[in-house]
Short mmCIF file of C-alpha atoms in Angstrom, two decimals:
data_model
loop_
_atom_site.label_atom_id
_atom_site.label_comp_id
_atom_site.label_asym_id
_atom_site.label_seq_id
_atom_site.Cartn_x
_atom_site.Cartn_y
_atom_site.Cartn_z
CA MET A 1 -47.36 -63.86 149.49
CA MET A 2 -49.78 -66.28 151.10
CA HIS A 3 -49.84 -66.40 154.89
CA ASN A 4 -50.34 -69.85 156.45
CA ARG A 5 -52.94 -69.59 159.24
CA TYR A 6 -52.60 -73.16 160.43
CA LEU A 7 -50.09 -74.55 162.90
CA LYS A 8 -47.28 -76.73 161.72
CA PRO A 9 -47.55 -80.41 162.65
CA ALA A 10 -44.79 -80.12 165.27
CA ALA A 11 -46.61 -77.22 166.92
CA ARG A 12 -49.87 -79.20 166.86
CA PHE A 13 -48.24 -82.07 168.71
CA ALA A 14 -46.71 -79.66 171.23
CA LEU A 15 -50.13 -78.10 171.85
CA LEU A 16 -51.74 -81.54 172.06
CA ARG A 17 -49.13 -82.59 174.63
CA ILE A 18 -50.03 -79.64 176.86
CA VAL A 19 -53.77 -80.32 176.53
CA ILE A 20 -53.31 -84.02 177.33
CA LEU A 21 -51.24 -83.22 180.41
CA LEU A 22 -53.70 -80.62 181.68
CA VAL A 23 -56.80 -82.74 181.13
CA GLY A 24 -55.19 -85.98 182.34
CA MET A 25 -53.66 -84.60 185.50
CA THR A 26 -56.75 -82.53 186.37
CA SER A 27 -59.05 -85.52 185.97
CA ALA A 28 -56.63 -87.71 187.95
CA LEU A 29 -56.65 -85.12 190.75
CA PHE A 30 -60.46 -85.00 190.82
CA VAL A 31 -60.75 -88.79 190.83
CA TYR A 32 -58.11 -89.07 193.57
CA GLN A 33 -59.93 -86.59 195.81
CA THR A 34 -63.39 -88.04 195.24
CA PRO A 35 -64.34 -90.28 198.14
CA THR A 36 -65.29 -93.83 197.26
CA SER A 37 -68.35 -95.28 198.90
CA PRO A 38 -67.95 -98.68 200.50
CA ALA A 39 -69.79 -101.43 198.69
CA ASP A 40 -72.66 -103.25 200.34
CA ALA A 41 -71.45 -106.13 202.45
CA ALA A 42 -73.05 -109.56 202.30
CA GLU A 43 -71.66 -110.52 205.69
CA TYR A 44 -69.17 -109.34 208.29
CA ARG A 45 -66.23 -111.07 209.94
CA ILE A 46 -65.47 -109.91 213.43
CA ILE A 47 -61.82 -110.12 214.39
CA GLY A 48 -60.99 -108.70 217.76
CA GLU A 49 -63.22 -105.68 218.17
CA HIS A 50 -63.35 -104.72 214.50
CA ALA A 51 -65.98 -105.84 211.97
CA TYR A 52 -64.61 -106.39 208.45
CA PRO A 53 -67.16 -106.33 205.61
CA ILE A 54 -67.16 -109.30 203.24
CA GLN A 55 -68.46 -108.59 199.73
CA THR A 56 -71.00 -110.88 198.10
CA GLU A 57 -68.40 -112.16 195.63
CA GLU A 58 -65.98 -112.98 198.45
CA SER A 59 -68.44 -114.91 200.63
CA LYS A 60 -67.98 -118.64 201.10
CA GLN A 61 -71.52 -119.30 199.94
CA HIS A 62 -71.06 -117.45 196.67
CA THR A 63 -67.68 -119.07 196.02
CA GLY A 64 -69.10 -122.52 196.77
CA GLU A 65 -72.05 -122.00 194.41
CA LEU A 66 -69.77 -120.66 191.70
CA GLU A 67 -67.46 -123.65 192.05
CA MET A 68 -70.38 -126.06 192.00
CA TYR A 69 -71.81 -124.65 188.76
CA GLY A 70 -68.64 -123.59 186.93
CA GLY A 71 -65.76 -125.43 188.55
CA ASN A 72 -62.43 -124.03 189.68
CA ALA A 73 -61.99 -122.12 186.42
CA ALA A 74 -65.12 -120.07 187.14
CA VAL A 75 -63.80 -119.18 190.60
CA VAL A 76 -60.45 -118.07 189.18
CA ILE A 77 -62.08 -116.04 186.39
CA ALA A 78 -64.52 -114.39 188.81
CA SER A 79 -61.63 -113.48 191.12
CA PHE A 80 -59.63 -112.02 188.23
CA ASN A 81 -62.68 -110.08 187.03
CA ARG A 82 -63.29 -108.66 190.52
CA ARG A 83 -59.66 -107.57 190.90
CA LEU A 84 -59.67 -106.00 187.44
CA HIS A 85 -62.85 -104.11 188.35
CA GLU A 86 -61.24 -102.86 191.57
CA LEU A 87 -58.26 -101.61 189.58
CA PHE A 88 -60.46 -99.06 187.81
CA ARG A 89 -61.95 -97.49 190.94
CA GLY A 90 -60.87 -94.71 193.26
CA LYS A 91 -57.21 -93.97 193.80
CA ASN A 92 -56.08 -96.77 191.49
CA LEU A 93 -58.01 -95.14 188.66
CA ALA A 94 -56.39 -91.79 189.45
CA CYS A 95 -52.93 -93.36 189.18
CA ILE A 96 -53.84 -95.02 185.88
CA LEU A 97 -55.13 -91.69 184.51
CA ALA A 98 -51.98 -89.85 185.58
CA ILE A 99 -49.62 -92.46 184.14
CA SER A 100 -51.51 -92.78 180.86
CA SER A 101 -51.60 -88.99 180.38
CA LEU A 102 -47.84 -88.86 180.99
CA VAL A 103 -47.25 -91.65 178.47
CA LEU A 104 -49.47 -90.00 175.85
CA ALA A 105 -47.82 -86.63 176.42
CA ALA A 106 -44.39 -88.23 176.05
CA GLY A 107 -45.55 -89.78 172.77
CA CYS A 108 -46.69 -86.38 171.53
CA PHE A 109 -43.38 -84.87 172.62
CA ALA A 110 -41.47 -87.54 170.69
CA ALA A 111 -43.62 -87.02 167.59
CA ALA A 112 -43.19 -83.23 167.75
CA TRP A 113 -39.45 -83.56 168.26
CA ARG A 114 -39.16 -85.94 165.31
CA LEU A 115 -41.23 -83.69 163.04
CA LYS A 116 -39.25 -80.62 164.10
CA ARG A 117 -35.98 -82.47 163.45
CA ASP A 118 -37.13 -83.47 159.96
CA ASP A 119 -38.00 -79.86 159.03
#
């Protein structure tokens, strides 16, 4: 009688689900706890007694030059690009990592459950 050394597909998906959850949640925790450094400011706006940094892309001069060369569409696209870039930094990135690892783990759970049901 031949002994099968390899895991069944359902067991592989169950193991993969655990690995995805461990790696995803651990990396999300590390990213969440890592401090983000503030970006260099092009200028500052002082409101009351607090100075708020203004990024180069947010300055009136940069926006005016961008509108002059590329029109309103360039300003909108640059704003969208900046917001998309900010989405993948710091705590937002940690949330995205945690949610995507949960979704992938749920997909592996569904695949393992379906394979186990078919056996």
